[in-house]
XYZ file of C-alpha atoms in Angstrom:
576
model
C 15.794 -18.689 -4.749
C 14.333 -17.105 -7.631
C 10.941 -18.080 -8.379
C 9.117 -19.727 -11.831
C 8.796 -16.041 -12.782
C 12.447 -15.432 -12.032
C 11.519 -12.759 -9.418
C 13.278 -13.152 -6.100
C 10.527 -12.449 -3.333
C 11.530 -11.123 0.197
C 8.573 -12.764 2.010
C 8.739 -15.160 4.556
C 11.927 -15.584 7.112
C 13.732 -12.575 7.155
C 17.140 -12.065 5.611
C 20.473 -13.423 7.964
C 23.309 -10.659 7.525
C 27.371 -12.771 8.490
C 30.088 -11.201 9.048
C 33.077 -13.557 8.249
C 37.111 -13.137 9.255
C 39.290 -15.325 7.835
C 43.318 -14.754 9.176
C 46.828 -16.449 7.743
C 48.901 -17.093 10.088
C 52.617 -17.896 8.846
C 54.352 -20.857 9.990
C 57.453 -22.708 8.306
C 56.802 -25.804 10.653
C 53.067 -26.669 9.299
C 52.122 -27.990 5.841
C 52.143 -25.515 3.028
C 53.821 -22.804 5.812
C 50.433 -21.003 6.763
C 47.751 -21.994 9.222
C 44.571 -20.200 7.753
C 41.677 -20.237 10.084
C 37.850 -18.567 9.713
C 35.088 -17.394 12.085
C 31.568 -15.821 11.203
C 29.233 -14.128 12.950
C 25.298 -15.054 11.556
C 22.627 -12.487 12.648
C 19.406 -10.780 11.773
C 20.496 -7.531 12.569
C 21.454 -5.162 9.509
C 24.348 -3.450 11.812
C 26.774 -6.751 11.727
C 30.101 -4.495 11.546
C 29.348 -3.747 15.572
C 30.532 -7.485 16.137
C 33.640 -6.893 14.276
C 35.966 -6.094 17.302
C 34.638 -9.169 19.163
C 35.105 -11.430 16.031
C 39.057 -10.948 16.175
C 39.315 -11.600 19.261
C 37.555 -14.446 19.582
C 39.481 -15.932 16.425
C 42.663 -14.675 18.110
C 41.450 -16.897 20.926
C 40.409 -19.789 18.618
C 44.024 -20.150 17.270
C 45.663 -20.276 21.385
C 42.502 -22.641 21.950
C 40.575 -24.132 18.909
C 37.677 -25.985 20.700
C 34.083 -25.456 21.350
C 34.260 -23.984 24.834
C 35.932 -20.776 22.658
C 32.424 -20.454 19.815
C 30.421 -21.320 23.455
C 31.838 -18.033 24.956
C 31.701 -15.921 21.257
C 27.787 -17.054 21.191
C 27.105 -16.084 24.603
C 28.929 -12.898 24.285
C 27.200 -11.907 21.554
C 23.645 -12.525 22.477
C 24.231 -10.864 25.823
C 24.943 -7.383 24.425
C 21.603 -5.352 26.161
C 19.615 -3.572 23.498
C 16.710 -3.608 26.297
C 17.250 -0.013 26.733
C 17.342 0.715 23.137
C 13.991 2.898 22.161
C 12.324 1.512 19.469
C 11.496 3.871 16.749
C 8.949 4.377 13.876
C 9.880 4.399 10.616
C 8.983 7.982 10.568
C 10.847 8.394 13.757
C 13.948 6.742 12.438
C 13.714 9.340 9.041
C 13.157 12.533 11.514
C 16.456 11.318 13.597
C 18.143 10.427 10.508
C 18.466 13.833 8.926
C 18.267 15.805 12.424
C 20.630 18.790 12.727
C 19.592 18.410 16.218
C 21.980 15.357 17.761
C 20.108 15.435 20.999
C 16.597 14.845 18.749
C 14.180 12.150 20.956
C 16.395 12.407 24.024
C 13.565 12.546 25.825
C 12.558 8.957 25.092
C 16.522 7.756 25.498
C 16.803 9.427 28.880
C 13.812 8.211 30.339
C 15.136 4.584 29.607
C 18.576 5.410 30.817
C 16.961 6.916 34.197
C 15.318 3.633 34.306
C 18.159 1.350 33.965
C 20.180 3.763 36.538
C 17.586 3.059 39.110
C 17.541 -0.104 38.598
C 21.353 -0.899 38.979
C 21.190 1.087 42.224
C 18.776 -1.165 43.395
C 20.745 -3.837 42.833
C 23.242 -2.420 44.852
C 21.718 -1.960 47.812
C 19.192 -4.747 48.068
C 15.821 -5.646 46.593
C 13.251 -2.883 46.196
C 11.570 -2.821 49.576
C 14.623 -3.241 51.527
C 15.857 -0.013 49.875
C 12.204 1.761 49.842
C 12.326 2.169 53.837
C 10.105 0.282 54.751
C 7.006 2.156 54.832
C 5.561 0.172 52.436
C 5.069 3.091 49.677
C 8.413 2.815 48.012
C 7.919 2.721 44.243
C 11.029 2.762 41.899
C 10.879 6.582 42.010
C 11.226 6.233 45.756
C 14.020 3.692 46.116
C 16.325 6.122 42.844
C 15.838 8.788 45.239
C 16.450 7.630 48.410
C 19.669 5.136 47.488
C 21.082 8.419 45.798
C 20.381 10.552 48.675
C 21.907 8.502 51.325
C 24.833 8.078 49.190
C 25.093 11.768 48.169
C 24.777 11.022 44.780
C 22.152 13.508 43.372
C 24.572 16.180 41.895
C 26.235 12.907 40.494
C 23.246 12.178 38.836
C 22.626 15.791 37.640
C 26.084 15.339 35.739
C 24.849 12.309 34.126
C 21.708 14.060 33.083
C 23.915 16.641 31.598
C 26.373 14.418 30.257
C 23.513 12.669 28.234
C 22.510 16.143 26.765
C 26.104 15.860 24.476
C 25.092 12.333 23.174
C 24.779 11.519 19.356
C 21.487 10.129 19.578
C 21.794 8.890 15.921
C 23.547 5.664 18.207
C 22.750 3.496 21.097
C 25.841 3.160 23.238
C 25.976 -0.481 24.858
C 28.975 -2.802 25.316
C 30.045 -6.431 25.024
C 31.614 -8.386 27.148
C 34.039 -11.119 25.811
C 36.727 -12.700 27.733
C 37.016 -10.440 30.252
C 36.997 -7.597 27.990
C 34.404 -4.461 27.761
C 33.684 -3.830 23.962
C 32.378 -0.620 23.568
C 29.659 -0.773 20.982
C 27.627 2.145 19.070
C 24.481 0.951 17.629
C 22.952 3.152 14.149
C 19.034 4.102 15.036
C 18.848 5.480 11.704
C 19.588 2.567 9.615
C 17.605 2.325 6.105
C 15.965 -1.195 5.429
C 18.606 -1.927 2.609
C 21.539 -0.338 4.022
C 23.984 -3.326 5.383
C 26.853 -2.852 7.287
C 29.802 -0.057 7.482
C 29.937 0.445 3.734
C 30.931 3.583 1.898
C 28.613 5.008 -1.082
C 31.526 8.713 -1.258
C 34.058 5.261 -1.760
C 32.169 4.167 -4.536
C 30.759 7.313 -6.411
C 34.694 8.444 -6.315
C 36.000 5.163 -7.655
C 33.856 5.082 -10.724
C 32.804 8.930 -10.873
C 35.785 9.893 -12.811
C 34.960 9.764 -16.039
C 36.529 6.402 -16.690
C 33.369 4.603 -18.945
C 32.780 1.933 -20.866
C 34.953 -0.079 -22.770
C 34.401 1.437 -25.814
C 36.251 4.502 -24.211
C 33.440 6.499 -25.707
C 34.266 10.855 -25.278
C 33.280 12.115 -22.201
C 33.819 8.742 -20.039
C 30.365 7.117 -21.760
C 30.270 3.386 -20.736
C 29.827 1.376 -23.490
C 30.006 4.300 -26.730
C 31.557 1.427 -28.799
C 29.307 -1.239 -28.277
C 25.846 0.757 -30.238
C 24.455 1.463 -26.564
C 21.646 0.001 -24.887
C 18.723 2.528 -24.213
C 17.748 1.318 -20.785
C 21.390 1.560 -19.403
C 22.468 5.035 -21.542
C 19.956 7.348 -21.188
C 22.124 10.083 -22.357
C 23.675 8.004 -25.261
C 26.925 7.317 -25.397
C 28.010 9.951 -23.123
C 25.721 9.023 -20.395
C 28.359 9.211 -16.867
C 29.165 6.303 -15.966
C 27.635 6.322 -11.934
C 24.715 7.194 -14.005
C 24.891 3.927 -16.035
C 25.728 1.828 -12.666
C 22.403 3.084 -11.340
C 20.148 2.116 -14.333
C 21.595 -1.049 -14.289
C 20.353 -1.327 -10.882
C 17.103 0.061 -11.351
C 16.326 -2.223 -14.274
C 17.600 -5.420 -12.712
C 20.610 -6.165 -14.429
C 23.178 -8.626 -13.768
C 26.331 -6.072 -11.976
C 29.247 -7.359 -11.087
C 32.151 -5.664 -9.260
C 35.705 -7.430 -9.913
C 38.435 -6.101 -7.633
C 41.463 -8.410 -8.472
C 43.739 -8.284 -5.633
C 41.752 -6.843 -3.370
C 40.425 -8.161 0.237
C 36.893 -9.992 -0.230
C 35.618 -7.291 2.454
C 36.808 -4.171 0.241
C 35.040 -5.735 -3.048
C 31.976 -6.808 -0.763
C 31.704 -3.038 0.782
C 31.463 -2.020 -2.895
C 28.221 -4.371 -3.312
C 26.476 -3.212 -0.226
C 27.047 0.580 -1.653
C 25.625 -0.603 -4.775
C 22.348 -1.908 -2.762
C 22.355 1.493 -1.303
C 23.019 3.459 -4.489
C 19.772 1.622 -6.181
C 17.644 1.686 -3.777
C 18.044 5.243 -2.876
C 20.118 5.666 -0.152
C 18.404 2.244 1.243
C 15.230 3.844 2.243
C 13.089 4.056 -1.450
C 12.966 0.576 -3.257
C 13.517 -2.591 -1.568
C 14.890 -6.188 -2.774
C 18.160 -5.135 -3.600
C 19.889 -6.785 -0.350
C 17.953 -10.105 -1.906
C 20.065 -10.533 -4.966
C 23.134 -9.153 -3.084
C 26.133 -11.398 -3.307
C 28.626 -9.609 -1.310
C 31.713 -12.157 -2.162
C 30.878 -15.169 -4.922
C 33.795 -17.084 -6.331
C 33.588 -19.514 -9.404
C 32.509 -22.361 -7.190
C 29.099 -20.589 -6.961
C 28.743 -19.881 -10.690
C 25.627 -21.629 -11.535
C 23.590 -20.125 -8.173
C 24.943 -16.493 -9.156
C 23.522 -17.330 -12.898
C 20.506 -18.521 -11.358
C 19.709 -14.877 -9.932
C 18.032 -12.532 -12.019
C 19.699 -9.458 -11.862
C 22.564 -10.243 -9.257
C 24.829 -7.998 -7.622
C 28.059 -9.454 -6.675
C 31.218 -8.956 -6.051
C 34.347 -10.741 -7.220
C 38.322 -11.179 -6.969
C 38.896 -13.750 -10.062
C 39.424 -12.057 -13.198
C 38.275 -15.275 -15.297
C 34.928 -13.426 -14.680
C 35.869 -10.219 -16.919
C 36.640 -12.529 -20.059
C 33.225 -14.213 -19.813
C 30.498 -10.951 -20.934
C 27.868 -14.169 -21.149
C 28.123 -14.101 -17.065
C 27.270 -10.277 -16.709
C 25.690 -7.293 -18.168
C 27.574 -4.398 -16.706
C 30.394 -5.216 -14.793
C 32.844 -2.661 -12.526
C 36.127 -2.434 -12.270
C 37.571 -1.614 -8.995
C 40.894 -1.450 -10.104
C 40.847 0.452 -13.256
C 37.486 2.736 -12.318
C 36.097 1.495 -15.569
C 32.403 0.095 -16.119
C 31.722 -1.820 -19.223
C 28.185 -2.962 -20.702
C 28.375 -6.821 -21.877
C 28.291 -7.041 -25.466
C 26.391 -10.479 -24.748
C 23.720 -7.775 -23.896
C 20.341 -8.003 -25.841
C 18.572 -5.223 -26.343
C 15.128 -5.028 -25.312
C 12.342 -6.756 -27.949
C 10.834 -3.705 -29.715
C 7.122 -5.576 -28.188
C 7.877 -4.377 -24.684
C 5.858 -1.376 -24.550
C 2.883 -3.699 -26.381
C 3.379 -5.518 -23.097
C 2.326 -2.625 -20.718
C -0.019 -3.272 -18.055
C -3.443 -2.545 -19.541
C -5.230 -0.134 -19.209
C -2.151 2.248 -18.804
C -3.784 5.078 -21.241
C -1.018 7.772 -20.105
C 1.990 5.314 -21.157
C 0.727 4.561 -24.157
C 0.002 8.164 -25.067
C 3.432 9.083 -24.269
C 4.556 6.399 -27.226
C 4.527 9.235 -30.183
C 6.571 11.303 -27.872
C 9.117 8.830 -27.517
C 9.233 7.645 -30.961
C 9.773 11.026 -32.501
C 12.472 11.115 -29.518
C 14.590 8.292 -30.682
C 14.139 9.296 -34.165
C 15.902 12.904 -33.573
C 18.054 12.160 -30.944
C 21.361 11.545 -32.491
C 25.044 11.601 -31.726
C 25.312 15.095 -32.041
C 22.125 16.059 -30.069
C 23.024 14.030 -27.265
C 26.319 15.896 -26.626
C 24.384 19.170 -26.784
C 23.574 20.470 -23.121
C 19.898 20.506 -23.126
C 18.388 20.557 -19.826
C 17.501 16.911 -20.172
C 20.225 15.631 -21.114
C 21.903 17.362 -18.408
C 20.182 16.204 -15.467
C 21.714 12.809 -14.458
C 24.788 14.748 -15.102
C 23.966 17.463 -13.217
C 23.001 14.866 -10.400
C 26.425 12.803 -10.458
C 28.357 16.612 -10.274
C 26.723 17.638 -7.249
C 27.407 14.039 -5.819
C 31.108 14.454 -6.736
C 31.169 18.767 -5.979
C 29.679 17.256 -1.898
C 32.575 15.039 -1.384
C 35.154 17.719 -2.764
C 33.639 19.964 0.172
C 33.954 17.187 2.706
C 29.618 15.987 3.088
C 29.145 13.284 5.339
C 28.025 9.614 4.113
C 24.130 10.399 5.524
C 24.099 13.971 3.059
C 25.216 12.044 0.140
C 22.646 9.157 0.489
C 20.082 12.021 1.192
C 21.118 13.334 -2.190
C 20.844 9.543 -3.712
C 17.519 9.006 -1.998
C 15.988 12.226 -3.463
C 17.123 11.590 -6.893
C 15.508 7.944 -6.635
C 12.375 9.276 -5.442
C 12.432 11.832 -8.008
C 12.441 8.959 -10.746
C 9.715 6.451 -9.316
C 7.554 9.608 -8.955
C 7.642 9.790 -13.007
C 6.430 5.679 -13.210
C 3.064 6.352 -14.452
C 1.581 3.511 -12.049
C 3.115 5.007 -8.777
C 2.752 9.021 -9.698
C 0.510 10.919 -7.687
C -2.962 11.408 -8.820
C -2.339 15.190 -9.375
C 0.848 14.530 -10.975
C -0.440 11.506 -13.271
C -3.622 14.155 -14.278
C -0.898 16.695 -15.390
C 1.048 14.289 -17.012
C 0.598 15.251 -21.091
C 1.741 18.951 -20.011
C 4.918 21.014 -19.907
C 8.251 19.503 -18.298
C 6.653 16.473 -17.078
C 6.191 15.370 -20.789
C 9.488 16.025 -21.760
C 10.979 14.445 -18.884
C 8.588 11.254 -18.737
C 10.154 10.911 -22.789
C 13.192 11.024 -22.073
C 13.530 8.261 -19.387
C 10.929 6.395 -21.237
C 13.502 3.642 -22.057
C 14.412 3.287 -18.207
C 10.979 3.674 -16.624
C 10.330 0.387 -19.188
C 13.132 -1.638 -17.857
C 12.044 -0.615 -14.109
C 8.864 -1.748 -14.532
C 9.660 -5.454 -15.595
C 11.739 -5.524 -12.003
C 11.500 -6.948 -9.035
C 12.218 -3.492 -6.781
C 8.683 -1.892 -9.332
C 6.691 -4.760 -8.003
C 7.734 -4.481 -4.350
C 7.144 -0.827 -4.969
C 3.746 -0.620 -5.885
C 2.681 -3.366 -2.260
C 5.084 -0.621 -0.297
C 2.763 2.212 -1.797
C -0.569 0.390 -0.935
C 0.875 -0.394 2.696
C 1.936 2.649 3.426
C -1.481 4.542 2.520
C -3.084 1.647 5.006
C -0.994 2.313 7.316
C -1.172 6.169 7.235
C -1.701 8.710 9.902
C -2.929 10.828 8.086
C -6.289 10.642 6.190
C -7.425 12.026 2.782
C -4.194 14.090 2.246
C -0.901 12.542 0.892
C 1.489 14.643 3.044
C 4.742 13.658 1.412
C 3.350 14.834 -1.579
C 2.016 17.993 -0.481
C 4.968 18.806 1.354
C 6.803 18.463 -2.347
C 4.277 20.821 -3.432
C 4.646 23.518 -0.983
C 8.546 23.229 -1.397
C 8.932 22.741 -5.310
C 5.674 24.082 -7.279
C 5.839 27.538 -8.453
C 3.099 30.481 -8.599
C 0.440 28.160 -6.819
C -2.986 30.035 -7.096
C -3.807 31.289 -3.886
C -6.920 28.846 -3.180
C -4.578 26.155 -4.009
C -2.568 27.544 -1.285
C -5.440 27.811 1.384
C -6.532 24.284 0.400
C -3.020 22.821 1.295
C -2.889 24.683 4.643
C -7.020 24.172 5.489
C -6.525 20.388 4.854
C -3.124 20.120 7.234
C -4.994 21.819 9.839
C -7.796 19.654 9.591
C -5.952 16.198 9.213
C -2.360 16.893 11.375
C -4.219 16.611 14.755
C -2.840 13.715 16.700
C 0.537 13.012 17.755
C 1.404 10.382 15.293
C -0.150 12.507 12.364
C 2.318 15.694 13.142
C 5.533 12.969 13.870
C 4.243 11.872 10.131
C 4.315 15.597 8.961
C 7.638 16.043 10.133
C 9.104 13.346 8.707
C 8.187 14.747 5.578
C 10.136 17.953 6.645
C 13.851 16.899 7.566
C 15.511 19.639 9.135
C 18.616 18.946 6.558
C 16.617 19.834 4.021
C 14.889 23.438 5.466
C 12.753 21.959 8.393
C 9.573 23.958 9.026
C 10.493 26.164 6.125
C 7.755 25.410 3.692
C 4.877 25.562 6.138
C 6.504 29.111 8.180
C 6.165 30.594 4.967
C 2.590 30.675 5.723
C 3.047 33.318 8.349
C 3.420 35.835 5.861
C 0.855 35.290 3.092
C -1.706 37.878 2.627
C -4.556 35.528 3.373
C -5.848 35.915 6.518
C -7.270 32.444 6.312
C -4.050 30.364 5.691
C -2.034 32.604 8.400
C -4.810 31.236 10.948
C -4.097 27.532 9.595
C -0.749 28.047 9.750
C -0.616 29.216 13.351
C -2.411 26.645 14.503
C -0.931 23.762 12.643
C 2.637 24.776 14.688
C 1.191 24.654 17.978
C 0.338 21.599 17.490
C 3.659 20.981 15.987
C 5.303 22.279 19.004
C 3.133 20.164 21.795
C 4.995 17.124 19.820
C 8.231 15.735 21.044
C 10.424 16.412 17.805
C 8.231 19.086 16.787
C 9.349 21.203 19.834
C 12.983 20.842 18.721
C 11.877 21.597 15.205
C 10.458 25.044 16.046
C 13.200 26.174 18.325
C 15.793 25.672 15.431
C 13.486 27.866 13.243
C 14.703 31.362 11.915
C 14.739 34.139 14.773
C 11.676 35.789 12.512
C 9.339 33.016 12.611
């Protein structure tokens, strides 16, 4: 529940995730002509969709035998799923695996645990460890497995098992649930980000609302609310703002968002809400706090609870919500694909700039720029295809083009993640020191001025306060000291005309600071394979400076000794 300041914190007890199944069986002999039963699984695992098949079988059994024993059997089966052999990956390892081109990334970690499981299974079949070990008193676990396999003639079989394992997609952990005598294969996703819940589809959200069917004003170009006068937090390009950008702005500035799906299944509506959580949080991995204010499905019975949450993200099926714009700020109609801005949404107070954090000289210096922009930006100006006005539109078009080309969910979420990271880096309190020092010049100044209204709305949100705390925690937990790895890689990848001395300083710091295995892993997490992998560093091999070439060679030698780094090096261009 929100605190006295209207914030919904995510400290304390972790969230519980619930998968609910409702089934109706029509029967003319019973009252009202049908029997309705519901059953739910409650867990701390965010990948709740893996329990769906088991829940369907359990509910069917409950129709036949509505007893406590049926529920107890479900409870035992769910908690009997074996995850003891699932590798525990760090955040950096999860990022590496998520964007890996090689599906066998971290194969060694999986193989070691699987070999251990086979050894234990062999020992269980042949008796206790000492008996199988040969009676010499020196038979350890490894001796047990080799001896048992030799006696049964299964050494070649073990080799075939290892060969088959190398063809597995290690982004999933394969296990099973045994329920009512039925073995249900389960694939547990290994690359889930903190704000990703269940098996939603961000592609479905983008295709539903990306067709240009904008807000209730019906403005040209698919704007959202052109007839409502616009809201600066939501319409960063004026009445021509794309509906997807309006939704993104609403999520980032903590507006109340409702997804209405009249006549649609509750599960389908809930998936749109979960996809919106991932959209606002940057693919699930940049910002947090969105899941804490999500109501995947709600109704009029819970209206008071819903309205008590600032910036809720809710899914409903009752069309009465559309008739009460005072209950929401942005309404997304799933049936029509239109996004509407509430006419009851009040504009931000004019004194918002004066209430900014004390000591924020940079943002105060930009007030004059933002004011000049607001005075000169007419409706005609907004239609001009200038660089800044089109940045959001290009982002949406890039997403929709990728979807048309059948890109997968992970690739689409990666594009959203990059977009949100870029926006967060614009916020002065979250910007890197080098960026803040140059914020008053060039492109960054114009980009800051363009997104000033969105930034003002964002700094008042819970996600911003969480980002400040996460930034401090990330720096404290970083294995690499004295250098911001992610920002350094970003500079190498995007900066133009870097001075030779600056490039040498970057490679020297990487060479000196990235030494241990954990530090190499942190560096690789900033170099996802799907975005070129080691390519920004490999350019150092061809630099005219001998010092830079030496630093590059030494750095690559350490990367190659890393478990994941060896696969990175093998996947580089032949000429590297």
